[in-house]
Coordinates of C-alpha atoms in Angstrom, one line a residue:
M1 CA 0.0 0.0 0.0
T2 CA 1.3 3.4 -0.9
T3 CA 1.1 6.1 1.8
E4 CA 0.1 9.5 0.4
I5 CA 2.2 12.3 1.8
A6 CA 0.0 15.3 2.8
A7 CA 1.0 18.7 1.5
P8 CA 2.7 20.9 4.1
A9 CA 0.4 23.4 5.7
V10 CA 0.4 27.0 4.2
L11 CA 2.0 29.5 6.6
R12 CA -0.2 32.6 6.5
D13 CA 0.4 36.2 7.4
L14 CA 4.1 36.2 8.0
V15 CA 5.2 39.8 8.5
F16 CA 8.2 40.7 6.4
A17 CA 8.3 44.5 6.7
E18 CA 6.8 47.3 8.7
P19 CA 7.2 50.5 6.8
V20 CA 7.1 53.5 9.1
G21 CA 3.6 55.1 9.0
F22 CA 2.0 52.1 7.0
R23 CA 0.4 48.8 7.8
P24 CA 2.7 45.8 8.3
L25 CA 3.3 43.9 5.1
T26 CA 2.8 40.1 5.1
L27 CA 3.2 37.1 2.9
D28 CA 1.8 33.6 2.7
L29 CA 4.3 30.7 2.3
H30 CA 3.2 27.6 0.4
P31 CA 5.9 25.0 1.2
A32 CA 7.0 22.4 -1.3
P33 CA 6.8 18.7 -0.2
S34 CA 10.5 18.5 0.4
P35 CA 12.7 21.0 2.4
G36 CA 15.3 23.1 0.7
A37 CA 13.1 23.7 -2.4
P38 CA 13.7 26.7 -4.6
L39 CA 11.3 29.6 -4.2
V40 CA 8.8 31.4 -6.3
V41 CA 8.0 34.9 -5.1
F42 CA 4.6 35.8 -6.4
I43 CA 3.5 39.4 -6.8
H44 CA -0.2 40.0 -7.5
G45 CA -1.8 42.4 -10.0
G46 CA -4.6 44.8 -9.8
G47 CA -3.4 48.0 -11.4
W48 CA -1.2 48.8 -8.3
R49 CA -4.4 49.9 -6.6
V50 CA -6.3 46.7 -5.7
G51 CA -5.6 42.9 -5.6
S52 CA -4.8 40.1 -3.2
R53 CA -1.8 37.9 -2.6
R54 CA -4.3 35.0 -2.1
T55 CA -5.1 34.9 -5.9
L56 CA -2.7 33.9 -8.6
T57 CA -5.1 35.4 -11.1
P58 CA -8.9 35.8 -11.0
T59 CA -9.4 33.0 -13.6
M60 CA -7.3 30.7 -11.4
P61 CA -8.8 31.4 -8.0
G62 CA -8.0 30.0 -4.5
D63 CA -5.0 28.0 -3.2
A64 CA -5.1 25.3 -6.0
P65 CA -2.7 27.0 -8.4
F66 CA -0.2 27.7 -5.6
A67 CA -0.5 24.1 -4.5
R68 CA 0.2 23.0 -8.1
I69 CA 3.4 25.0 -8.2
A70 CA 4.4 23.7 -4.8
A71 CA 3.7 20.1 -5.8
A72 CA 6.2 20.6 -8.7
G73 CA 8.9 21.2 -6.1
L74 CA 8.8 25.0 -5.9
A75 CA 7.8 26.7 -2.6
V76 CA 5.7 29.9 -3.1
A77 CA 5.8 33.1 -1.1
S78 CA 2.9 35.3 -2.2
I79 CA 3.5 38.8 -1.0
D80 CA 1.7 42.0 -0.1
Y81 CA 2.9 45.5 -1.1
R82 CA 1.6 49.0 -0.5
L83 CA -1.1 49.9 -3.0
S84 CA -1.1 53.2 -4.9
G85 CA -3.7 54.6 -2.5
E86 CA -1.2 54.2 0.2
A87 CA 2.1 55.1 -1.5
C88 CA 3.4 55.9 -4.9
F89 CA 6.2 54.5 -7.0
P90 CA 8.8 53.3 -6.1
A91 CA 7.4 52.1 -2.7
Q92 CA 6.0 48.9 -4.3
V93 CA 9.4 48.0 -5.8
D94 CA 11.0 48.6 -2.4
D95 CA 8.4 46.4 -0.7
A96 CA 9.0 43.5 -3.1
A97 CA 12.8 43.9 -2.5
A98 CA 12.1 43.9 1.2
A99 CA 10.2 40.6 0.9
L100 CA 13.2 39.1 -0.9
D101 CA 15.6 40.3 1.8
W102 CA 13.4 38.8 4.5
L103 CA 13.2 35.5 2.6
R104 CA 16.9 35.4 2.1
T105 CA 17.3 35.9 5.9
H106 CA 14.5 33.6 7.1
G107 CA 13.8 31.3 4.3
A108 CA 15.9 28.4 5.6
D109 CA 13.9 28.6 8.8
H110 CA 10.9 27.7 6.8
G111 CA 12.5 25.0 4.6
V112 CA 13.1 27.0 1.4
D113 CA 16.3 27.8 -0.5
A114 CA 16.2 31.6 -1.1
S115 CA 19.4 31.5 -3.1
R116 CA 17.2 30.1 -6.0
I117 CA 14.4 32.5 -6.6
V118 CA 11.9 33.0 -9.4
L119 CA 10.0 36.3 -9.4
W120 CA 6.5 35.6 -10.8
G121 CA 4.1 38.5 -11.3
E122 CA 0.8 39.1 -13.1
S123 CA -0.2 42.4 -14.7
A124 CA 0.9 45.2 -12.3
G125 CA 2.7 42.6 -10.3
A126 CA 4.7 41.5 -13.3
T127 CA 5.9 45.1 -13.7
L128 CA 7.2 45.0 -10.1
A129 CA 8.8 41.6 -10.6
A130 CA 10.6 42.9 -13.7
L131 CA 11.8 46.1 -12.0
V132 CA 13.3 44.2 -9.1
A133 CA 15.0 41.7 -11.4
L134 CA 16.4 44.5 -13.5
G135 CA 17.4 46.7 -10.5
P136 CA 20.4 46.8 -8.2
A137 CA 22.3 43.6 -7.8
E138 CA 21.9 43.5 -4.0
A139 CA 18.1 43.6 -4.3
R140 CA 17.9 40.8 -6.9
A141 CA 20.5 38.5 -5.3
G142 CA 19.4 34.9 -5.8
V143 CA 16.9 35.7 -8.6
R144 CA 17.3 33.0 -11.3
G145 CA 14.4 34.0 -13.5
V146 CA 11.2 36.0 -14.0
V147 CA 7.7 34.9 -15.0
D148 CA 6.0 37.9 -16.5
W149 CA 2.3 37.4 -17.2
Y150 CA 0.9 40.3 -19.3
G151 CA 2.7 43.1 -17.4
P152 CA 2.9 46.7 -18.4
S153 CA 6.5 47.4 -19.5
D154 CA 6.4 51.0 -21.0
L155 CA 4.1 53.3 -19.1
E156 CA 4.5 56.1 -21.7
A157 CA 3.5 53.9 -24.6
L158 CA 0.7 52.3 -22.6
A159 CA -0.8 55.7 -21.7
S160 CA -0.3 57.0 -25.2
S161 CA -2.3 54.0 -26.6
Q162 CA -5.1 54.9 -24.3
G163 CA -5.0 58.6 -25.2
G164 CA -4.2 59.3 -21.6
L165 CA -0.7 60.8 -21.3
D166 CA -2.3 63.8 -19.5
D167 CA -5.0 61.9 -17.7
P168 CA -4.4 61.8 -13.9
G169 CA -7.2 59.1 -13.6
L170 CA -5.3 56.3 -15.3
R171 CA -4.1 53.5 -13.0
E172 CA -0.6 54.2 -14.1
A173 CA -1.0 57.9 -13.1
G174 CA -2.3 56.7 -9.7
W175 CA 0.8 54.6 -9.2
L176 CA 3.2 57.4 -10.3
G177 CA 1.3 60.1 -8.4
H178 CA 0.9 62.3 -11.5
A179 CA -0.2 62.0 -15.1
V180 CA 2.3 59.9 -17.0
G181 CA 3.1 62.7 -19.4
A182 CA 3.9 65.1 -16.5
D183 CA 7.2 63.5 -15.8
L184 CA 8.3 61.1 -18.6
E185 CA 11.7 60.5 -16.9
R186 CA 9.9 59.1 -13.9
A187 CA 7.5 57.1 -16.0
H188 CA 10.5 55.6 -17.7
A189 CA 12.0 54.8 -14.3
A190 CA 8.9 52.7 -13.6
S191 CA 9.0 51.0 -17.0
P192 CA 11.0 47.7 -17.2
T193 CA 11.7 48.1 -21.0
F194 CA 14.0 51.0 -20.1
H195 CA 16.1 48.9 -17.7
A196 CA 17.0 45.9 -19.9
T197 CA 20.6 44.8 -19.3
P198 CA 22.8 41.9 -20.2
A199 CA 22.9 41.1 -16.5
A200 CA 19.1 40.4 -16.5
P201 CA 18.0 36.9 -15.4
P202 CA 16.1 34.8 -17.9
F203 CA 12.5 36.0 -18.5
H204 CA 9.5 33.9 -19.4
I205 CA 6.9 36.4 -20.8
A206 CA 3.4 35.4 -21.7
H207 CA 0.5 37.6 -22.9
G208 CA -2.9 37.2 -24.6
T209 CA -3.3 38.6 -28.1
S210 CA -6.8 39.8 -27.2
D211 CA -5.8 41.7 -24.0
S212 CA -7.5 45.1 -24.1
A213 CA -6.3 46.2 -20.7
V214 CA -2.6 45.8 -21.4
P215 CA -1.9 45.3 -25.1
A216 CA 0.4 42.4 -26.0
T217 CA 2.7 45.0 -27.6
Q218 CA 3.9 45.8 -24.1
S219 CA 5.3 42.2 -23.7
V220 CA 6.7 42.3 -27.2
A221 CA 8.6 45.5 -26.4
L222 CA 10.0 44.0 -23.2
A223 CA 11.1 40.8 -24.9
Q224 CA 12.7 42.8 -27.7
A225 CA 14.5 45.1 -25.3
L226 CA 15.9 42.2 -23.3
L227 CA 17.1 40.3 -26.3
A228 CA 18.7 43.4 -27.8
A229 CA 20.6 43.8 -24.5
G230 CA 21.9 40.3 -24.7
A231 CA 19.6 38.8 -22.1
D232 CA 17.6 35.5 -22.2
A233 CA 13.9 36.1 -22.9
E234 CA 11.2 33.8 -24.2
L235 CA 7.8 35.2 -25.3
T236 CA 4.6 33.3 -25.7
L237 CA 1.6 35.1 -27.2
V238 CA -1.6 33.2 -26.5
P239 CA -4.1 33.5 -29.3
G240 CA -7.5 34.9 -28.2
A241 CA -6.6 35.3 -24.6
G242 CA -7.7 38.4 -22.8
H243 CA -6.3 40.0 -19.7
L244 CA -6.1 37.7 -16.7
W245 CA -6.2 34.8 -19.2
Q246 CA -9.9 35.5 -19.9
G247 CA -11.5 33.7 -22.7
D248 CA -11.5 30.2 -24.1
V249 CA -7.8 29.4 -23.4
D250 CA -5.9 26.5 -22.0
R251 CA -5.0 27.9 -18.6
D252 CA -3.5 24.6 -17.4
A253 CA -1.0 24.7 -20.3
I254 CA -0.1 28.4 -19.5
L255 CA 0.5 27.5 -15.9
D256 CA 2.5 24.4 -16.7
A257 CA 4.8 26.3 -19.1
A258 CA 5.6 28.9 -16.4
I259 CA 6.2 26.1 -13.8
A260 CA 8.5 24.3 -16.3
F261 CA 10.5 27.5 -16.8
A262 CA 10.8 28.1 -13.0
R263 CA 12.0 24.5 -12.5
R264 CA 14.5 24.8 -15.3
V265 CA 16.2 28.1 -14.2
T266 CA 16.4 26.9 -10.5
A267 CA 17.7 23.4 -11.2

């Protein structure tokens, strides 16, 4: 008789940072079945203004997607960050970097190997994941790869496509604290496309061709910038998929491709 090993319990609400004047920031840790597993750090989307670390993406609700990643041998730390109603850019990038720092310090206590990290973000969270991975070496220490699901990569181009460079109501403007066109240098600082470097870790970028919230051209531009810089980037455009993988698409295949990438780069 084969004894089935129960999945380790999820560790909820671990405090990783307490920014002065703000709420404590917490993460949920989904352990892998075996200790010493590499680590996926997941950053949720929501236009930087809403969202929950408890959801991989609204079309893949609940704990099941995280459990599937963990069952593949990858622990998952799903993190909070300050939303744009609480603080503007670059606070969210700083929060993600603080989560990595905490995990590098305390990960071994929870059975994870934080020297092998994959940053995995969706939508606005993908922007944050990319910015950390393309940022200072000390902040991205241990980052072996990035999974970028339909993330904005060039805020100026995105706002222009919406006719909203001067619109303070855009989600991008809310994140920056001003209309995108009011300070293009700052908008570029918040745009991963402008930070491509040969030192970038490998990127797995996936985007739906029918995404009306964040056009697939955003992911095409990021992939092209990374490849032009000499970095490793793979781009998958999913025919007919909308934002959040809405539509008649094979979400299992999309998730499996990201898991396979994460396993490869952390092997």
